[in-house]
mmCIF file of C-alpha atoms and ligand atoms in Angstrom:
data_model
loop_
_atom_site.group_PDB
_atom_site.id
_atom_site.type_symbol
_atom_site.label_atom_id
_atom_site.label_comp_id
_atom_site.label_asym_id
_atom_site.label_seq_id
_atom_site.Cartn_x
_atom_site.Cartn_y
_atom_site.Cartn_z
ATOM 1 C CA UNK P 1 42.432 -51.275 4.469
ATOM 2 C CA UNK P 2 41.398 -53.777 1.840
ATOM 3 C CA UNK P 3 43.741 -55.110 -0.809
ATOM 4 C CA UNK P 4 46.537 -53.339 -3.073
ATOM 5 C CA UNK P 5 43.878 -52.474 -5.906
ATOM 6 C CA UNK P 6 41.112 -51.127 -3.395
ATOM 7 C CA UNK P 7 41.995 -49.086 -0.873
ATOM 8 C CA UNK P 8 39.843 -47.563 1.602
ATOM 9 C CA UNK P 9 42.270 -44.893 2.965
ATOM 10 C CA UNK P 10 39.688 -41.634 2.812
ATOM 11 C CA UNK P 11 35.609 -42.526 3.624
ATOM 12 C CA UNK P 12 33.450 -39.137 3.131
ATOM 13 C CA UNK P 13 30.004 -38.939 4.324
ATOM 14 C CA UNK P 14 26.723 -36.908 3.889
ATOM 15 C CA UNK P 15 25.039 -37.293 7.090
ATOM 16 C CA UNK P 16 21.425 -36.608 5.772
ATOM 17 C CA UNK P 17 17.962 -37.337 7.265
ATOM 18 C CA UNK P 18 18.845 -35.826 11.343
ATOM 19 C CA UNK P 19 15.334 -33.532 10.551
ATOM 20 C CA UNK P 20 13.331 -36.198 8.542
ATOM 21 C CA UNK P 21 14.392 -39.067 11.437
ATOM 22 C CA UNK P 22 13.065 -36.516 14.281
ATOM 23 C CA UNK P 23 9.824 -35.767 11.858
ATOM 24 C CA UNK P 24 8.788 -39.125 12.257
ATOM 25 C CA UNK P 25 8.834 -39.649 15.512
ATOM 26 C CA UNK P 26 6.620 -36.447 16.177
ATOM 27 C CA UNK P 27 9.936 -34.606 17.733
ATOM 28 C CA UNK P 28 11.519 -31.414 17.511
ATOM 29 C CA UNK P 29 14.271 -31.566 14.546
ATOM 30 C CA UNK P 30 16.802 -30.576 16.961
ATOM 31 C CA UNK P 31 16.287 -34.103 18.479
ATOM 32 C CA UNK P 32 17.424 -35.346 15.196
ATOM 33 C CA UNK P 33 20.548 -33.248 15.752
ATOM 34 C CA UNK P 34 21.103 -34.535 18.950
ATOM 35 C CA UNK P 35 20.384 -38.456 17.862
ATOM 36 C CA UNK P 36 22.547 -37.671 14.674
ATOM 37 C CA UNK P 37 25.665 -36.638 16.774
ATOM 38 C CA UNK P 38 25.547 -39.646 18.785
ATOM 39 C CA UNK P 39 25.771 -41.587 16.019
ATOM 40 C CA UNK P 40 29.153 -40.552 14.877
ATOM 41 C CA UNK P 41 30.689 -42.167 17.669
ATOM 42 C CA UNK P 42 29.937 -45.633 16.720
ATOM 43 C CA UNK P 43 29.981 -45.000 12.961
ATOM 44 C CA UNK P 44 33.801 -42.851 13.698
ATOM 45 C CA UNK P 45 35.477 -46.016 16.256
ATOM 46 C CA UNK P 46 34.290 -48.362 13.501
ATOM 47 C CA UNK P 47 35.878 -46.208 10.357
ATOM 48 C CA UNK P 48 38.971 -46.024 12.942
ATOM 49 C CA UNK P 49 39.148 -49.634 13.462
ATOM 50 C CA UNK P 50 38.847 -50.687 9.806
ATOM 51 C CA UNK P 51 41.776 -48.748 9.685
ATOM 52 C CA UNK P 52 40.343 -46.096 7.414
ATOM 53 C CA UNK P 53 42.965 -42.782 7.441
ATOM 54 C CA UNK P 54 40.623 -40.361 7.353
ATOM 55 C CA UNK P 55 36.754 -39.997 7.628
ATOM 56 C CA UNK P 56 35.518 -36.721 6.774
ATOM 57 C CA UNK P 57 31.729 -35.979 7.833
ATOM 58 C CA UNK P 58 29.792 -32.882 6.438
ATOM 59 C CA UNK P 59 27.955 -31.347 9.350
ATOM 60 C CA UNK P 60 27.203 -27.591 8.706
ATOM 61 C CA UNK P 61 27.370 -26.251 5.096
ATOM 62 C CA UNK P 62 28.321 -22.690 4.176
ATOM 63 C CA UNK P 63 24.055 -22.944 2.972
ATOM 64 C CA UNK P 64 22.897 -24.335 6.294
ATOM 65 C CA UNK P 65 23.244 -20.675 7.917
ATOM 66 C CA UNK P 66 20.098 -19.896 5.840
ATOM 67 C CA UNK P 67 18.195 -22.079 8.605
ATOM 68 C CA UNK P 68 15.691 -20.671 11.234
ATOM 69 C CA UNK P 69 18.328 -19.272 13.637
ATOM 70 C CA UNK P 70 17.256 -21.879 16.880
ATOM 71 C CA UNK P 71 18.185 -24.706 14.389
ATOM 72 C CA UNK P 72 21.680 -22.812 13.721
ATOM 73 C CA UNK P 73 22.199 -21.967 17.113
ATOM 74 C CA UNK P 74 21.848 -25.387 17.835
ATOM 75 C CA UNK P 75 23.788 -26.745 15.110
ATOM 76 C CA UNK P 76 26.749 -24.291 16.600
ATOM 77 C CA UNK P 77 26.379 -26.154 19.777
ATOM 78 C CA UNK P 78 26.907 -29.575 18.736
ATOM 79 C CA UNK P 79 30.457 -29.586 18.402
ATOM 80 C CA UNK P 80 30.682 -28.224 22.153
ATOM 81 C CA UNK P 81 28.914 -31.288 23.357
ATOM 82 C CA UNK P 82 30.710 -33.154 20.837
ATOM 83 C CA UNK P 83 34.086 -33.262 22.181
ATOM 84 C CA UNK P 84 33.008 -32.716 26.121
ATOM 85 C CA UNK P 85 31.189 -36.311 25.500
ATOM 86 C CA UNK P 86 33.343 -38.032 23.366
ATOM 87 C CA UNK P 87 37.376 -36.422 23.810
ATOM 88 C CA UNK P 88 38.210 -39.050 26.174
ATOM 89 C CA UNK P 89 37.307 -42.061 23.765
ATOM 90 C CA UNK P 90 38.896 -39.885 20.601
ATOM 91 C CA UNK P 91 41.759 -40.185 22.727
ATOM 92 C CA UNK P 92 41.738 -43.819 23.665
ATOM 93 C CA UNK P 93 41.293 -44.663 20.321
ATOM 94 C CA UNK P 94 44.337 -42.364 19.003
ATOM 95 C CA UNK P 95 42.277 -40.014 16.437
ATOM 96 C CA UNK P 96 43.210 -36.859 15.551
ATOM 97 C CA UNK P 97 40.505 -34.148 15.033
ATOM 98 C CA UNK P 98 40.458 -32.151 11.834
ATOM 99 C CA UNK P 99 38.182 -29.000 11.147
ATOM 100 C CA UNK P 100 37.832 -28.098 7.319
ATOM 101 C CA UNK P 101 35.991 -24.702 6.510
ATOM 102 C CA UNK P 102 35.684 -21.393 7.062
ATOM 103 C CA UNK P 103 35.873 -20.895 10.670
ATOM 104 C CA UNK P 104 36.195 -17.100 10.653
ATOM 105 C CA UNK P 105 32.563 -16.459 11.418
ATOM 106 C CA UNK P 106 31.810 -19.245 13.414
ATOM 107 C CA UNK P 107 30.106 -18.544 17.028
ATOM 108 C CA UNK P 108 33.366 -17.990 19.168
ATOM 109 C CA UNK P 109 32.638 -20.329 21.194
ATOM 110 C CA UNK P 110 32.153 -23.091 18.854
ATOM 111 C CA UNK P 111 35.809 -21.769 17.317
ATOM 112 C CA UNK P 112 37.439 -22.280 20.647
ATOM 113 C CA UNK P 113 36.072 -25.611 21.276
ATOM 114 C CA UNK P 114 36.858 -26.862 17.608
ATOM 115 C CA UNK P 115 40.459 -25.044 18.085
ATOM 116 C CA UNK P 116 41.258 -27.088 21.479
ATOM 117 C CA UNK P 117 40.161 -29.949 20.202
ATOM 118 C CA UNK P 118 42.281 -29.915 17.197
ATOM 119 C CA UNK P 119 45.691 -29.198 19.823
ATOM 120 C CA UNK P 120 44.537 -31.838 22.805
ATOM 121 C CA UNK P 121 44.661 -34.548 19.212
ATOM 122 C CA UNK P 122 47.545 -33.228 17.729
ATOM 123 C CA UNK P 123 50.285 -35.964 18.198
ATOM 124 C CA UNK P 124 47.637 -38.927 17.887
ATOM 125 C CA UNK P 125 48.905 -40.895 14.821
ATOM 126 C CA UNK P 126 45.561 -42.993 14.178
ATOM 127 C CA UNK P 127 42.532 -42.054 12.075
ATOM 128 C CA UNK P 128 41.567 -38.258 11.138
ATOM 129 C CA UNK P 129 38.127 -37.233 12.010
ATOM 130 C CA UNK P 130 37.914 -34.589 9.736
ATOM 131 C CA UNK P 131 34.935 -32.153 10.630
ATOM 132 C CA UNK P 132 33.722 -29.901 7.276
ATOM 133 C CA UNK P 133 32.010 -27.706 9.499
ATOM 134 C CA UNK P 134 30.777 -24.299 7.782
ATOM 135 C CA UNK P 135 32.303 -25.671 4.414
ATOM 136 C CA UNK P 136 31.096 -25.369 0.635
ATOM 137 C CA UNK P 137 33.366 -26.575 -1.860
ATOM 138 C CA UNK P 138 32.766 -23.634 -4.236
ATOM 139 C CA UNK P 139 33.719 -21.501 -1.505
ATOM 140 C CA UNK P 140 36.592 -23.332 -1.335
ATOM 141 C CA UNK P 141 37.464 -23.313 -4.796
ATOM 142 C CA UNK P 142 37.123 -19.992 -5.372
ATOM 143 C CA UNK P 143 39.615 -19.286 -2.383
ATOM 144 C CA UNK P 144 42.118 -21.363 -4.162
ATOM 145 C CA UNK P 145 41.560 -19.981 -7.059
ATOM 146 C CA UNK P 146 41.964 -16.122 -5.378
ATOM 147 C CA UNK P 147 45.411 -17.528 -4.096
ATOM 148 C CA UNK P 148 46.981 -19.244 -6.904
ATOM 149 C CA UNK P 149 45.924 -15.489 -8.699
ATOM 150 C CA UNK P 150 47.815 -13.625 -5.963
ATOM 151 C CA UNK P 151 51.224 -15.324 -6.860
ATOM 152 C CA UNK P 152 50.735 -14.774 -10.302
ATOM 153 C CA UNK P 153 49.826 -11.212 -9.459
ATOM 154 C CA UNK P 154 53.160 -11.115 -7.793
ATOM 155 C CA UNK P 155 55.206 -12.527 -9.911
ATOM 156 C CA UNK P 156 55.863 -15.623 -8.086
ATOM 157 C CA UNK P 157 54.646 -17.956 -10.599
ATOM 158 C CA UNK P 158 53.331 -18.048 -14.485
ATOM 159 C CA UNK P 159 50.246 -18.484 -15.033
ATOM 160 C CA UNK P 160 50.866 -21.408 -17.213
ATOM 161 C CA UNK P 161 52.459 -23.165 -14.207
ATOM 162 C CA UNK P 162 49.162 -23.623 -12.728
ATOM 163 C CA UNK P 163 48.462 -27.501 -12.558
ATOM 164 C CA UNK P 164 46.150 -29.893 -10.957
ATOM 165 C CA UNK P 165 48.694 -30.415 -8.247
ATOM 166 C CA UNK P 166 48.631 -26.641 -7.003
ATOM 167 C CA UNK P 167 44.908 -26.442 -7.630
ATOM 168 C CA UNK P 168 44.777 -29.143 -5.120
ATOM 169 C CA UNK P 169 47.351 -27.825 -2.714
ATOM 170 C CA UNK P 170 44.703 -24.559 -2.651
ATOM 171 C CA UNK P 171 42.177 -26.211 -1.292
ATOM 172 C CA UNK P 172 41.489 -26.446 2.289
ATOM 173 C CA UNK P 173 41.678 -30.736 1.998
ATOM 174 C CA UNK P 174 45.994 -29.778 1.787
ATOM 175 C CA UNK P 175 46.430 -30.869 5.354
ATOM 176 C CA UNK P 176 45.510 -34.103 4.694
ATOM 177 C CA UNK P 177 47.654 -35.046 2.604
ATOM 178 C CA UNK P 178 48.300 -37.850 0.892
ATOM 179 C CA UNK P 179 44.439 -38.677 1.733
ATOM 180 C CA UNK P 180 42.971 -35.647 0.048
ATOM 181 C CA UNK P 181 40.587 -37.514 -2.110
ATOM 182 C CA UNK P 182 37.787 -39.489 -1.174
ATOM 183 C CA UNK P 183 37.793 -42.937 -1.843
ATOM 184 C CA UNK P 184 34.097 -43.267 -1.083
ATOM 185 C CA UNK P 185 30.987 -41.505 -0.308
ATOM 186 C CA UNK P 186 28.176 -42.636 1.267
ATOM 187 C CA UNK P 187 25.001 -40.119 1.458
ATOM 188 C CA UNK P 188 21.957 -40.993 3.823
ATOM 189 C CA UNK P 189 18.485 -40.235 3.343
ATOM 190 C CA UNK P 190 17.411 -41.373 0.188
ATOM 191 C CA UNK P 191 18.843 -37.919 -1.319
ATOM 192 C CA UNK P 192 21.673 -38.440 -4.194
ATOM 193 C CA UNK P 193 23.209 -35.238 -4.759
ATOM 194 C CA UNK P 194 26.232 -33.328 -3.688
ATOM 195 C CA UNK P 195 25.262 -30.473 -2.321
ATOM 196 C CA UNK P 196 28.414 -28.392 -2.639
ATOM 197 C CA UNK P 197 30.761 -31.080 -0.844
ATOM 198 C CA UNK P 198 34.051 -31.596 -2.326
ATOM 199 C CA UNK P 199 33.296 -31.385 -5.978
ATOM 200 C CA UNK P 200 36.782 -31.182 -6.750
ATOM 201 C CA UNK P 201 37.764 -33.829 -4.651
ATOM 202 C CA UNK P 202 34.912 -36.566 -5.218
ATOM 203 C CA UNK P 203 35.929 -36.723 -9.215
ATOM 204 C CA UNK P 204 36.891 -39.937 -9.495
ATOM 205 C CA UNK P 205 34.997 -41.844 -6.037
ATOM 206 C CA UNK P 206 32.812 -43.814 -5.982
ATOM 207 C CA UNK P 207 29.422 -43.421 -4.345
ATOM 208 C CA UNK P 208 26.833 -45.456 -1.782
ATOM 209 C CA UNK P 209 22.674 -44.131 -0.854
ATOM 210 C CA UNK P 210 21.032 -46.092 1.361
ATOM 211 C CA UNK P 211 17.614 -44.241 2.212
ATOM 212 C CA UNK P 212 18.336 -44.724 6.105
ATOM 213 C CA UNK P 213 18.096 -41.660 8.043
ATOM 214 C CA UNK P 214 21.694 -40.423 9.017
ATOM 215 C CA UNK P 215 20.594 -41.340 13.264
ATOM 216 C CA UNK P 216 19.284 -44.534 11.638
ATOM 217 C CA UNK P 217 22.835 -45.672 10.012
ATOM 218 C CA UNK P 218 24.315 -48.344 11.790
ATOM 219 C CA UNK P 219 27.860 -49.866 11.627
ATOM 220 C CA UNK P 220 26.710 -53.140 10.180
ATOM 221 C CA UNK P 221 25.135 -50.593 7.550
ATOM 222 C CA UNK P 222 28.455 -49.462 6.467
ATOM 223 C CA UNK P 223 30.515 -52.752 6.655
ATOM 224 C CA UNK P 224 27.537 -53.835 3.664
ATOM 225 C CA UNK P 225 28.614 -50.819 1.857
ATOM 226 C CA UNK P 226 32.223 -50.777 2.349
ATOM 227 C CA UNK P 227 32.028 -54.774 1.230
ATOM 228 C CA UNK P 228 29.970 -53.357 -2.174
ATOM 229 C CA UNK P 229 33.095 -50.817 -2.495
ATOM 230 C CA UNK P 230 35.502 -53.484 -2.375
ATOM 231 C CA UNK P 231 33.583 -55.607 -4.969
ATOM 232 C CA UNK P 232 33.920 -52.240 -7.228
ATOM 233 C CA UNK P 233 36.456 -51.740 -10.038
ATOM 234 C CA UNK P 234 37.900 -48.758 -9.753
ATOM 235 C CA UNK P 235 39.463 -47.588 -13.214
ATOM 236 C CA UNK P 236 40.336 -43.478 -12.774
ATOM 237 C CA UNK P 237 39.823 -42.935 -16.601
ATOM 238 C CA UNK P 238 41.904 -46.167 -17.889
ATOM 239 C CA UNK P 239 40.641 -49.152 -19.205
HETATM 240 C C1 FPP C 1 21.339 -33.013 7.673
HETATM 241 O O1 FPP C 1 20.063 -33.351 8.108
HETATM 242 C C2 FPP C 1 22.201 -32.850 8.802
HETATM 243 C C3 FPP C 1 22.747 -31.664 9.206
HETATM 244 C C4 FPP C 1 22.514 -30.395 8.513
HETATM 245 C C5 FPP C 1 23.589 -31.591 10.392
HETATM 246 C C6 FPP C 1 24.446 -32.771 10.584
HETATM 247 C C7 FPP C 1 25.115 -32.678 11.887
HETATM 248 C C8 FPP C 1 25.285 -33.714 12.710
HETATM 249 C C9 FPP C 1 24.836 -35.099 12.410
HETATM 250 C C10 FPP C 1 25.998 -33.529 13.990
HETATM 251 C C11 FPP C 1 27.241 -32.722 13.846
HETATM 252 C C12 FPP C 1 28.094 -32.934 14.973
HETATM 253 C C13 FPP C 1 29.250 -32.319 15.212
HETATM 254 C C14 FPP C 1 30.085 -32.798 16.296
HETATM 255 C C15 FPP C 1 29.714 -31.161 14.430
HETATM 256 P P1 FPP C 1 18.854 -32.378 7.817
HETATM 257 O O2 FPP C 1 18.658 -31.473 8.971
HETATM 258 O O3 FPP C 1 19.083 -31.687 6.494
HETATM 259 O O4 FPP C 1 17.716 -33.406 7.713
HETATM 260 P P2 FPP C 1 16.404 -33.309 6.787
HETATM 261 O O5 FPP C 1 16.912 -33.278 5.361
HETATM 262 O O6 FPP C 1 15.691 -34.561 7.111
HETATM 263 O O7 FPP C 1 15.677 -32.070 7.188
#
């Protein structure tokens, strides 16, 4: 979307605030969970029809397993409901589901259900709703770096070879290609840190807070901040 100069191909966002929102209304965080998943719906069809290529949304961190094991448990759930709520309308509108983390230890339930929903959205050619679901981007960076070291380690390539290119083919962001970069990233909650998403990735985006509670964020919320994006100069280094 936008014009030549500003392109709003890849929106990431920090959905931040699901335990402070549920807090304030005297409710059980999970409620926040609940409210918070709801919302991706309308924020995900309006991404879609802006004709953003891929939104990526960071729901369970690598650190979140560190939770009181309910609040996990429950966080494991979410996708489950997830897609049995929303597949139908992923598939009216055309998106395609992406997963990006470790998925090895995830509940094997919630692996099936992410798996299945990946396959039933395989051949739809609109927007990627990219899940980072038990992701941390040092994590991930170190399991690039481990297999760029193995092909050196077996002769397959010098060490010298190793550019920004193949650092960024390592990563687990490769399938999304060209679209492996964030434009944008918008974090809710009044919080303005990264938290161990996409470090490599977000180097050169640009970023929005608003101090709205993630089940708070509306779509007229991120049309404002999409509009501020567009008003942005963008220079990647240059003058
Ligand atoms: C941060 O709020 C939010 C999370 C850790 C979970 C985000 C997950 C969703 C919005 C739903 C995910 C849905 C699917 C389909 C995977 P917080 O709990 O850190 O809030 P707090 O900072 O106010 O405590």
């Amino acid at each position: 979307m936008g014009n030549d100069n500003k392109p709003l191909n890849h929106l990431a966002i920090i959905m931040d605030g699901n335990g402070r929102w549920a807090k304030k209304r005297h409710l059980p965080r999970f409620m926040g969970h609940r409210q918070g998943m709801d919302n991706i719906r309308k924020i995900a069809l309006e991404a879609n029809r802006l004709g953003i290529k891929v939104l990526t949304l960071y729901a369970f961190s690598t650190e979140n397993w560190a939770r009181p094991s309910d609040e996990v448990n429950y966080l494991m759930r979410l996708p489950i409901d997830f897609f049995d709520k929303f597949m139908p309308e992923l598939q009216e509108n055309n998106v395609r589901v992406n997963i990006m983390g470790f998925s090895d230890n995830l509940p094997e339930k919630t692996y099936e259900v992410t798996q299945k929903a990946i396959k039933q959205t395989a051949s739809n050619t609109g927007m990627v709703l990219n899940f980072a679901f038990n992701y941390g981007s040092r994590a991930e960076i170190v399991n690039a770096v481990q297999k760029i070291a193995k092909k050196v380690q077996d002769g397959e390539i010098n060490a010298s070879q190793i550019d920004e290119q193949m650092v960024s083919d390592n990563l687990l962001t490769e399938n999304l290609k060209p679209y492996t970069d964030p434009d944008l990233l918008i974090r809710t909650s009044g919080e303005e840190r990264l938290s161990n998403f996409m470090l490599w990735q977000l180097a050169y985006s640009e970023f929005e807070f608003t101090d709205k509670f993630w089940p708070d964020f509306t779509v007229d919320d991120l049309d404002k901040m999409i509009a501020d994006y567009q008003k942005r100069e963008r220079r990647f280094g240059k003058v």
